[in-house]
mmCIF file of C-alpha atoms in Angstrom:
data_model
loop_
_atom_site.group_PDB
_atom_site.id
_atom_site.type_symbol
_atom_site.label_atom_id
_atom_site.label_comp_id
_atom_site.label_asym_id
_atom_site.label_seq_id
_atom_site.Cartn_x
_atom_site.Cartn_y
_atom_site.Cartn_z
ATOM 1 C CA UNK A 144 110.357 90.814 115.923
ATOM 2 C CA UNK A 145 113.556 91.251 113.522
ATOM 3 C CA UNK A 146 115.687 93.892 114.568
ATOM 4 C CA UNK A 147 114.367 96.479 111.899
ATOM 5 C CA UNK A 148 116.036 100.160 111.723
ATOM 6 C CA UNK A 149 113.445 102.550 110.852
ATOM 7 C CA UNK A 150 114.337 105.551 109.123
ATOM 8 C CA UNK A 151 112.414 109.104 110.307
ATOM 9 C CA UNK A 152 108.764 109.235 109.839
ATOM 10 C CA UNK A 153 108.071 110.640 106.579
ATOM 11 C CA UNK A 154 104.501 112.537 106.781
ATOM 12 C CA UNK A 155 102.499 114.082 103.992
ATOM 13 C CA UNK A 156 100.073 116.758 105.198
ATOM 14 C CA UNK A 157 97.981 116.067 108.320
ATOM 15 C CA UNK A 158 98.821 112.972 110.311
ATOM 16 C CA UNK A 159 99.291 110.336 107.377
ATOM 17 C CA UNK A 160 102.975 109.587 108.425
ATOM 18 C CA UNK A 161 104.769 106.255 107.255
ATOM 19 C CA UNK A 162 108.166 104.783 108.349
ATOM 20 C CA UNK A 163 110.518 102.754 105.583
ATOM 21 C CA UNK A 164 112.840 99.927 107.494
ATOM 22 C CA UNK A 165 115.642 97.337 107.051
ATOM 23 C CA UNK A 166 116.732 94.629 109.018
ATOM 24 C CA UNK A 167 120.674 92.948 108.364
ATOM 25 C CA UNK A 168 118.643 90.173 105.943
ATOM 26 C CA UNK A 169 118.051 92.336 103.512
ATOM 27 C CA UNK A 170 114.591 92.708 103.839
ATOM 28 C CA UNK A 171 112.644 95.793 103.539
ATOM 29 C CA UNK A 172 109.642 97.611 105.615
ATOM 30 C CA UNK A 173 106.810 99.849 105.241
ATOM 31 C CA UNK A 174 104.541 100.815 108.333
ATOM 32 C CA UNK A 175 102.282 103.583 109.325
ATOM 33 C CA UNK A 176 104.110 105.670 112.201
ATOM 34 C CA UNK A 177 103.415 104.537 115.628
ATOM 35 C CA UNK A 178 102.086 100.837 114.498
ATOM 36 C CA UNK A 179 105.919 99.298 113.733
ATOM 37 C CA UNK A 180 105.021 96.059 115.159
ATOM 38 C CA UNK A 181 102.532 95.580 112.449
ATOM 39 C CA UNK A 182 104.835 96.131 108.811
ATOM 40 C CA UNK A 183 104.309 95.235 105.125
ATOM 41 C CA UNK A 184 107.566 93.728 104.339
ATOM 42 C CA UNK A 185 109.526 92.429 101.573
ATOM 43 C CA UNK A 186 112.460 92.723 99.537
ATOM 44 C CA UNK A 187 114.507 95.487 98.769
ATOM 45 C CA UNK A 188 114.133 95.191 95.056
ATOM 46 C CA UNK A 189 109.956 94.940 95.246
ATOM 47 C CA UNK A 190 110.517 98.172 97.958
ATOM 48 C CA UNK A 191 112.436 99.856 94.928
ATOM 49 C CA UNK A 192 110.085 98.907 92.239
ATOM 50 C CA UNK A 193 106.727 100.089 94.535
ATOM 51 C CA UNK A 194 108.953 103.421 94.925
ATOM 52 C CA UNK A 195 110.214 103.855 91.131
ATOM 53 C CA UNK A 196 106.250 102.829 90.167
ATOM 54 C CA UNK A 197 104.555 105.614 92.460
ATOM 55 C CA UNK A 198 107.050 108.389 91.259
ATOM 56 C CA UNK A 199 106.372 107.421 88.012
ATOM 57 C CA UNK A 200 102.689 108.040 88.612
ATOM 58 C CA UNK A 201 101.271 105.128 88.813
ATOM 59 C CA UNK A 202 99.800 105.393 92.076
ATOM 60 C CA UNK A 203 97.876 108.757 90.974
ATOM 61 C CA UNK A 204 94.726 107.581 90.519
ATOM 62 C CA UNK A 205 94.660 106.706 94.576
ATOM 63 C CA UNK A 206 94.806 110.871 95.484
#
């Protein structure tokens, strides 16, 4: 696996806990806590849009 360095777990209420990640290639990770070997992964720009498009409220409709 790429050497990824995983920022703290960041956990909403209850156990829903996800980790954010980068490896040197630029590359960009999201995985639930405690299942790192399994990732979504992909650049740091599509990382920043999916961030800048759920604060923005477009991921409402999911709660």
């Amino acid at each position: 696996m790429t050497d990824i360095t995983w920022e703290d777990p960041f956990c909403g209420e209850g156990n829903n806990c996800f980790r954010l990640g980068t490896d040197p290639s630029g590359n960009a990770y999201i995985a639930v806590a405690g299942q790192e070997d399994t990732p979504l992964t992909d650049t740091h720009d599509a990382l920043r849009a999916l961030i800048l498009e759920i604060k923005a409220g477009k991921a409402d409709h999911l709660l």
